[in-house]
PDB file of C-alpha atoms in Angstrom:
ATOM      1  CA  MET I   1      22.413  -3.454  16.055  1.00  0.00           C
ATOM      2  CA  CYS I   2      20.237  -2.440  19.031  1.00  0.00           C
ATOM      3  CA  TRP I   3      18.788   1.017  18.884  1.00  0.00           C
ATOM      4  CA  ARG I   4      15.630   0.973  20.984  1.00  0.00           C
ATOM      5  CA  ARG I   5      15.381   0.868  24.739  1.00  0.00           C
ATOM      6  CA  GLU I   6      12.078   1.337  26.516  1.00  0.00           C
ATOM      7  CA  LYS I   7      11.598   1.673  30.251  1.00  0.00           C
ATOM      8  CA  LEU I   8       8.731  -0.584  31.282  1.00  0.00           C
ATOM      9  CA  LEU I   9       8.567  -0.368  35.082  1.00  0.00           C
ATOM     10  CA  ASN I  10      10.631   1.062  37.904  1.00  0.00           C
ATOM     11  CA  GLU I  11      14.161  -0.281  37.608  1.00  0.00           C
ATOM     12  CA  GLY I  12      13.217  -2.446  34.635  1.00  0.00           C
ATOM     13  CA  PHE I  13      13.735  -2.029  30.932  1.00  0.00           C
ATOM     14  CA  LEU I  14      13.404  -3.724  27.560  1.00  0.00           C
ATOM     15  CA  VAL I  15      16.065  -3.709  24.840  1.00  0.00           C
ATOM     16  CA  ALA I  16      14.967  -4.667  21.316  1.00  0.00           C
ATOM     17  CA  CYS I  17      16.797  -4.850  18.016  1.00  0.00           C
ATOM     18  CA  VAL I  18      15.572  -4.422  14.476  1.00  0.00           C
ATOM     19  CA  GLY I  19      17.094  -6.297  11.558  1.00  0.00           C
ATOM     20  CA  GLU I  20      16.133  -8.350   8.529  1.00  0.00           C
ATOM     21  CA  ALA I  21      13.838 -10.552  10.615  1.00  0.00           C
ATOM     22  CA  GLY I  22      12.061  -7.558  12.143  1.00  0.00           C
ATOM     23  CA  TRP I  23      11.953  -6.598  15.812  1.00  0.00           C
ATOM     24  CA  GLN I  24      13.440  -9.021  18.322  1.00  0.00           C
ATOM     25  CA  VAL I  25      13.635  -8.737  22.094  1.00  0.00           C
ATOM     26  CA  VAL I  26      17.226  -9.254  23.199  1.00  0.00           C
ATOM     27  CA  ARG I  27      17.100  -8.376  26.893  1.00  0.00           C
ATOM     28  CA  LEU I  28      14.391  -7.802  29.444  1.00  0.00           C
ATOM     29  CA  GLN I  29      15.778  -6.846  32.840  1.00  0.00           C
ATOM     30  CA  PHE I  30      13.957  -6.572  36.146  1.00  0.00           C
ATOM     31  CA  PRO I  31      16.387  -6.906  39.063  1.00  0.00           C
ATOM     32  CA  ASN I  32      13.686  -7.878  41.527  1.00  0.00           C
ATOM     33  CA  MET I  33      11.878 -10.402  39.310  1.00  0.00           C
ATOM     34  CA  SER I  34      12.598 -14.131  39.266  1.00  0.00           C
ATOM     35  CA  LEU I  35      14.441 -15.489  36.220  1.00  0.00           C
ATOM     36  CA  TRP I  36      11.688 -17.806  34.955  1.00  0.00           C
ATOM     37  CA  ILE I  37       9.151 -14.968  34.798  1.00  0.00           C
ATOM     38  CA  ILE I  38      11.609 -12.870  32.808  1.00  0.00           C
ATOM     39  CA  GLN I  39      12.213 -15.725  30.352  1.00  0.00           C
ATOM     40  CA  ILE I  40       8.481 -16.227  29.775  1.00  0.00           C
ATOM     41  CA  ALA I  41       8.006 -12.495  29.258  1.00  0.00           C
ATOM     42  CA  VAL I  42      10.832 -12.378  26.694  1.00  0.00           C
ATOM     43  CA  VAL I  43       9.314 -15.233  24.679  1.00  0.00           C
ATOM     44  CA  MET I  44       5.837 -13.702  24.686  1.00  0.00           C
ATOM     45  CA  LEU I  45       7.069 -10.239  23.742  1.00  0.00           C
ATOM     46  CA  SER I  46       9.232 -11.657  20.951  1.00  0.00           C
ATOM     47  CA  LEU I  47       6.231 -13.448  19.454  1.00  0.00           C
ATOM     48  CA  LEU I  48       3.999 -10.384  19.648  1.00  0.00           C
ATOM     49  CA  ILE I  49       6.580  -8.027  18.172  1.00  0.00           C
ATOM     50  CA  SER I  50       7.612 -10.386  15.361  1.00  0.00           C
ATOM     51  CA  ARG I  51       3.993 -10.931  14.336  1.00  0.00           C
ATOM     52  CA  SER I  52       3.142  -7.233  14.317  1.00  0.00           C
ATOM     53  CA  HIS I  53       6.209  -6.450  12.176  1.00  0.00           C
ATOM     54  CA  GLN I  54       6.110  -9.496   9.916  1.00  0.00           C
ATOM     55  CA  LYS I  55       7.571  -8.685   6.531  1.00  0.00           C
ATOM     56  CA  LYS I  56       5.203  -8.446   3.619  1.00  0.00           C
ATOM     57  CA  ASP I  57       6.124 -10.098   0.324  1.00  0.00           C
ATOM     58  CA  PRO I  58       7.835  -7.199  -1.504  1.00  0.00           C
ATOM     59  CA  VAL I  59       7.005  -8.524  -4.984  1.00  0.00           C
ATOM     60  CA  LEU I  60       3.339  -9.001  -4.094  1.00  0.00           C
ATOM     61  CA  TYR I  61       2.790  -5.669  -2.351  1.00  0.00           C
ATOM     62  CA  CYS I  62       4.867  -3.571  -4.732  1.00  0.00           C
ATOM     63  CA  SER I  63       2.986  -5.108  -7.656  1.00  0.00           C
ATOM     64  CA  ALA I  64      -0.377  -4.508  -5.966  1.00  0.00           C
ATOM     65  CA  CYS I  65       0.480  -0.870  -5.341  1.00  0.00           C
ATOM     66  CA  ARG I  66       1.552  -0.264  -8.932  1.00  0.00           C
ATOM     67  CA  ALA I  67      -1.490  -2.150 -10.212  1.00  0.00           C
ATOM     68  CA  ILE I  68      -3.736   0.181  -8.205  1.00  0.00           C
ATOM     69  CA  VAL I  69      -2.084   3.179  -9.851  1.00  0.00           C
ATOM     70  CA  ASP I  70      -2.316   1.627 -13.326  1.00  0.00           C
ATOM     71  CA  GLU I  71      -5.998   0.739 -12.960  1.00  0.00           C
ATOM     72  CA  LEU I  72      -6.976   4.128 -11.553  1.00  0.00           C
ATOM     73  CA  SER I  73      -4.960   5.979 -14.191  1.00  0.00           C
ATOM     74  CA  TYR I  74      -6.640   3.998 -16.940  1.00  0.00           C
ATOM     75  CA  SER I  75     -10.137   4.615 -15.552  1.00  0.00           C
ATOM     76  CA  ILE I  76      -9.431   8.338 -15.245  1.00  0.00           C
ATOM     77  CA  SER I  77      -8.160   8.466 -18.829  1.00  0.00           C
ATOM     78  CA  GLN I  78     -11.508   7.128 -20.050  1.00  0.00           C
ATOM     79  CA  VAL I  79     -13.445  10.099 -18.640  1.00  0.00           C
ATOM     80  CA  ASP I  80     -14.041  13.197 -20.747  1.00  0.00           C
ATOM     81  CA  PRO I  81     -11.690  15.819 -19.216  1.00  0.00           C
ATOM     82  CA  LYS I  82     -14.313  18.485 -19.919  1.00  0.00           C
ATOM     83  CA  LYS I  83     -16.774  16.895 -17.511  1.00  0.00           C
ATOM     84  CA  THR I  84     -16.899  18.679 -14.170  1.00  0.00           C
ATOM     85  CA  ILE I  85     -18.712  18.315 -10.866  1.00  0.00           C
ATOM     86  CA  ASN I  86     -19.793  20.887  -8.290  1.00  0.00           C
ATOM     87  CA  VAL I  87     -18.043  20.340  -4.972  1.00  0.00           C
ATOM     88  CA  GLY I  88     -19.054  23.544  -3.188  1.00  0.00           C
ATOM     89  CA  SER I  89     -16.794  26.128  -1.593  1.00  0.00           C
ATOM     90  CA  PHE I  90     -16.253  27.820   1.753  1.00  0.00           C
ATOM     91  CA  ARG I  91     -16.258  31.226   0.069  1.00  0.00           C
ATOM     92  CA  LEU I  92     -19.399  33.338   0.087  1.00  0.00           C
ATOM     93  CA  ASN I  93     -20.949  35.411  -2.659  1.00  0.00           C
ATOM     94  CA  ALA I  94     -21.985  39.008  -2.022  1.00  0.00           C
ATOM     95  CA  ASP I  95     -25.510  37.837  -1.185  1.00  0.00           C
ATOM     96  CA  GLY I  96     -24.225  35.402   1.439  1.00  0.00           C
ATOM     97  CA  THR I  97     -24.672  32.220  -0.581  1.00  0.00           C
ATOM     98  CA  LEU I  98     -21.867  29.714  -1.026  1.00  0.00           C
ATOM     99  CA  GLN I  99     -19.849  29.965  -4.211  1.00  0.00           C
ATOM    100  CA  ASP I 100     -19.982  27.029  -6.583  1.00  0.00           C
ATOM    101  CA  LYS I 101     -16.688  25.289  -7.195  1.00  0.00           C
ATOM    102  CA  LYS I 102     -16.232  22.951 -10.115  1.00  0.00           C
ATOM    103  CA  VAL I 103     -13.496  20.376 -10.487  1.00  0.00           C
ATOM    104  CA  PRO I 104     -12.848  17.781 -13.194  1.00  0.00           C
ATOM    105  CA  LEU I 105     -15.130  14.804 -12.593  1.00  0.00           C
ATOM    106  CA  ALA I 106     -12.313  12.276 -12.937  1.00  0.00           C
ATOM    107  CA  ARG I 107     -10.281  14.080 -10.253  1.00  0.00           C
ATOM    108  CA  SER I 108     -13.123  14.548  -7.791  1.00  0.00           C
ATOM    109  CA  GLU I 109     -13.138  12.807  -4.427  1.00  0.00           C
ATOM    110  CA  THR I 110     -16.557  11.349  -5.199  1.00  0.00           C
ATOM    111  CA  TYR I 111     -15.460   9.715  -8.448  1.00  0.00           C
ATOM    112  CA  LEU I 112     -12.120   8.528  -7.069  1.00  0.00           C
ATOM    113  CA  SER I 113     -13.848   6.965  -4.057  1.00  0.00           C
ATOM    114  CA  GLU I 114     -16.101   5.015  -6.418  1.00  0.00           C
ATOM    115  CA  LEU I 115     -13.072   3.769  -8.339  1.00  0.00           C
ATOM    116  CA  LEU I 116     -11.372   2.607  -5.146  1.00  0.00           C
ATOM    117  CA  GLU I 117     -14.387   0.476  -4.273  1.00  0.00           C
ATOM    118  CA  GLU I 118     -13.894  -1.566  -7.444  1.00  0.00           C
ATOM    119  CA  VAL I 119     -10.176  -1.413  -8.181  1.00  0.00           C
ATOM    120  CA  CYS I 120      -9.161  -4.548  -6.253  1.00  0.00           C
ATOM    121  CA  SER I 121     -11.538  -6.689  -8.302  1.00  0.00           C
ATOM    122  CA  SER I 122      -9.215  -6.027 -11.255  1.00  0.00           C
ATOM    123  CA  MET I 123      -6.420  -7.972  -9.568  1.00  0.00           C
ATOM    124  CA  SER I 124      -7.848 -11.169 -11.082  1.00  0.00           C
ATOM    125  CA  ASP I 125      -6.557  -9.859 -14.429  1.00  0.00           C
ATOM    126  CA  TYR I 126      -2.980  -9.965 -13.128  1.00  0.00           C
ATOM    127  CA  ALA I 127      -0.533 -12.832 -12.742  1.00  0.00           C
ATOM    128  CA  LEU I 128       3.089 -13.307 -11.756  1.00  0.00           C
ATOM    129  CA  TYR I 129       5.384 -12.395 -14.642  1.00  0.00           C
ATOM    130  CA  VAL I 130       9.024 -13.491 -14.845  1.00  0.00           C
ATOM    131  CA  ASP I 131      11.228 -11.388 -17.087  1.00  0.00           C
ATOM    132  CA  PRO I 132      13.010 -13.814 -19.454  1.00  0.00           C
ATOM    133  CA  ASP I 133      16.204 -11.733 -19.471  1.00  0.00           C
ATOM    134  CA  THR I 134      16.596 -10.590 -15.869  1.00  0.00           C
ATOM    135  CA  GLN I 135      14.405 -13.198 -14.109  1.00  0.00           C
ATOM    136  CA  GLU I 136      12.867 -10.303 -12.202  1.00  0.00           C
ATOM    137  CA  LYS I 137       9.417 -11.154 -10.841  1.00  0.00           C
ATOM    138  CA  ARG I 138       6.429  -8.842 -10.810  1.00  0.00           C
ATOM    139  CA  TYR I 139       2.672  -9.187 -11.096  1.00  0.00           C
ATOM    140  CA  LYS I 140       1.486  -7.739 -14.402  1.00  0.00           C
ATOM    141  CA  ARG I 141      -1.789  -7.475 -16.240  1.00  0.00           C
ATOM    142  CA  PHE I 142      -2.275 -10.269 -18.764  1.00  0.00           C
ATOM    143  CA  ALA I 143      -5.927  -9.659 -19.703  1.00  0.00           C
ATOM    144  CA  PRO I 144      -6.910  -7.030 -22.284  1.00  0.00           C
ATOM    145  CA  ARG I 145      -9.253  -4.207 -21.327  1.00  0.00           C
ATOM    146  CA  ASP I 146     -12.979  -4.520 -21.946  1.00  0.00           C
ATOM    147  CA  ASN I 147     -12.906  -1.868 -24.648  1.00  0.00           C
ATOM    148  CA  GLY I 148     -10.287  -3.743 -26.651  1.00  0.00           C
ATOM    149  CA  GLY I 149      -7.586  -1.119 -26.258  1.00  0.00           C
ATOM    150  CA  THR I 150      -4.373  -1.180 -28.228  1.00  0.00           C
ATOM    151  CA  GLU I 151      -2.020  -1.448 -25.251  1.00  0.00           C
ATOM    152  CA  SER I 152       0.596  -4.172 -25.564  1.00  0.00           C
ATOM    153  CA  PHE I 153       0.979  -7.045 -23.121  1.00  0.00           C
ATOM    154  CA  PRO I 154       4.009  -9.181 -22.222  1.00  0.00           C
ATOM    155  CA  ASP I 155       4.398 -12.605 -23.794  1.00  0.00           C
ATOM    156  CA  ILE I 156       1.849 -14.878 -22.126  1.00  0.00           C
ATOM    157  CA  GLN I 157       4.352 -17.742 -21.839  1.00  0.00           C
ATOM    158  CA  ASN I 158       6.330 -15.755 -19.264  1.00  0.00           C
ATOM    159  CA  PHE I 159       3.397 -15.596 -16.867  1.00  0.00           C
ATOM    160  CA  LYS I 160       3.044 -18.045 -13.997  1.00  0.00           C
ATOM    161  CA  PHE I 161      -0.585 -18.958 -13.398  1.00  0.00           C
ATOM    162  CA  ASP I 162      -0.986 -20.546  -9.973  1.00  0.00           C
ATOM    163  CA  GLY I 163      -4.770 -20.623  -9.846  1.00  0.00           C
ATOM    164  CA  MET I 164      -7.015 -18.662  -7.521  1.00  0.00           C
ATOM    165  CA  ASP I 165      -4.448 -18.465  -4.719  1.00  0.00           C
ATOM    166  CA  SER I 166      -2.238 -16.109  -6.708  1.00  0.00           C
ATOM    167  CA  SER I 167      -4.957 -13.614  -7.660  1.00  0.00           C
ATOM    168  CA  SER I 168      -6.493 -13.845  -4.181  1.00  0.00           C
ATOM    169  CA  ALA I 169      -3.159 -12.932  -2.605  1.00  0.00           C
ATOM    170  CA  LEU I 170      -2.793  -9.938  -4.916  1.00  0.00           C
ATOM    171  CA  LYS I 171      -6.351  -8.834  -4.162  1.00  0.00           C
ATOM    172  CA  PHE I 172      -5.697  -9.118  -0.429  1.00  0.00           C
ATOM    173  CA  ALA I 173      -2.548  -6.997  -0.802  1.00  0.00           C
ATOM    174  CA  CYS I 174      -4.570  -4.451  -2.784  1.00  0.00           C
ATOM    175  CA  GLU I 175      -7.252  -4.285  -0.085  1.00  0.00           C
ATOM    176  CA  THR I 176      -4.626  -3.943   2.640  1.00  0.00           C
ATOM    177  CA  ILE I 177      -3.030  -0.983   0.875  1.00  0.00           C
ATOM    178  CA  LEU I 178      -6.392   0.713   0.319  1.00  0.00           C
ATOM    179  CA  GLU I 179      -7.377   0.211   3.940  1.00  0.00           C
ATOM    180  CA  ASP I 180      -4.306   2.114   5.099  1.00  0.00           C
ATOM    181  CA  LEU I 181      -3.826   4.619   2.296  1.00  0.00           C
ATOM    182  CA  ASP I 182      -7.185   5.401   0.679  1.00  0.00           C
ATOM    183  CA  GLU I 183      -6.986   9.085   1.652  1.00  0.00           C
ATOM    184  CA  ASP I 184      -3.410   9.397   0.383  1.00  0.00           C
ATOM    185  CA  ILE I 185      -4.370   7.793  -2.931  1.00  0.00           C
ATOM    186  CA  ILE I 186      -7.335  10.125  -3.416  1.00  0.00           C
ATOM    187  CA  SER I 187      -5.160  13.120  -2.540  1.00  0.00           C
ATOM    188  CA  LEU I 188      -2.446  12.196  -5.053  1.00  0.00           C
ATOM    189  CA  PHE I 189      -4.895  11.620  -7.900  1.00  0.00           C
ATOM    190  CA  SER I 190      -7.111  14.622  -7.131  1.00  0.00           C
ATOM    191  CA  GLN I 191      -4.056  16.878  -7.288  1.00  0.00           C
ATOM    192  CA  ASN I 192      -2.999  15.275 -10.570  1.00  0.00           C
ATOM    193  CA  THR I 193       0.376  14.533  -9.013  1.00  0.00           C
ATOM    194  CA  GLN I 194       3.161  13.654 -11.428  1.00  0.00           C
ATOM    195  CA  HIS I 195       4.730  10.200 -11.102  1.00  0.00           C
ATOM    196  CA  VAL I 196       1.957   8.910  -8.828  1.00  0.00           C
ATOM    197  CA  ALA I 197       3.355   5.363  -8.843  1.00  0.00           C
ATOM    198  CA  ASP I 198       6.695   6.528  -7.447  1.00  0.00           C
ATOM    199  CA  GLU I 199       5.085   8.899  -4.950  1.00  0.00           C
ATOM    200  CA  LEU I 200       2.682   6.278  -3.635  1.00  0.00           C
ATOM    201  CA  CYS I 201       4.583   3.024  -3.956  1.00  0.00           C
ATOM    202  CA  SER I 202       8.139   4.120  -3.185  1.00  0.00           C
ATOM    203  CA  GLY I 203       7.344   7.130  -1.013  1.00  0.00           C
ATOM    204  CA  VAL I 204       4.095   7.088   0.934  1.00  0.00           C
ATOM    205  CA  SER I 205       3.651   3.328   1.324  1.00  0.00           C
ATOM    206  CA  ALA I 206       7.284   2.223   0.825  1.00  0.00           C
ATOM    207  CA  CYS I 207       5.935  -0.991  -0.717  1.00  0.00           C
ATOM    208  CA  CYS I 208       8.504  -0.672  -3.493  1.00  0.00           C
ATOM    209  CA  GLY I 209      11.203   0.694  -1.203  1.00  0.00           C
ATOM    210  CA  TYR I 210      14.273  -0.983   0.195  1.00  0.00           C
ATOM    211  CA  TRP I 211      14.870   0.464   3.652  1.00  0.00           C
ATOM    212  CA  ILE I 212      11.407   0.621   5.239  1.00  0.00           C
ATOM    213  CA  GLY I 213       8.845  -2.163   5.343  1.00  0.00           C
ATOM    214  CA  CYS I 214       5.702  -1.831   3.242  1.00  0.00           C
ATOM    215  CA  LEU I 215       3.113   0.345   5.031  1.00  0.00           C
ATOM    216  CA  ASP I 216       5.606   0.951   7.871  1.00  0.00           C
ATOM    217  CA  SER I 217       6.512   4.361   6.463  1.00  0.00           C
ATOM    218  CA  PRO I 218       5.828   7.302   8.799  1.00  0.00           C
ATOM    219  CA  HIS I 219       3.568   8.644   6.032  1.00  0.00           C
ATOM    220  CA  GLY I 220       1.282   5.613   6.171  1.00  0.00           C
TER     221      GLY I 220
END
């Protein structure tokens, strides 16, 4: 179904459609332009538009987004909630000095920024997991934490280890998400937002959504 029409020049216009394959140019009309030029323009525009809207692997990017949330949540949980940090304030004391403002260390922008710098390196601890009952695929953590936590892990035989390519792809997806959404991630965690994974991965980024492409959400 075509739903976008852009006027390009006087008496000329472009009609493009969006579907499962992304944007496609379906008609480029310039009454005063020779046919062969129009055909070349259509081909070139189709290539450019399809590349810029190429679909991202939903399993890979949804898993990367949820892995980011899991890793950050775990790191935050390891910090003493009583620890605070001074972040300053725009309010003034009676003597004209700035008021001190303290926030929990684990929820501070400084600490969260440090976590984001390292979080994608944890993607090497993840691999593709295939649910034995539903055959649903998702990248999950297979490696235990450094502190030997008691968290349970799925049966190792249901993981698919495809070498460095698999973890590299997940790391790249992680880095892509951070590049676009680092401020949104810090905001969600600093506000101690409930259901961060749903807010970030299904809402803000749409990487786990169904109707909008990953990172094509108007929020991103």
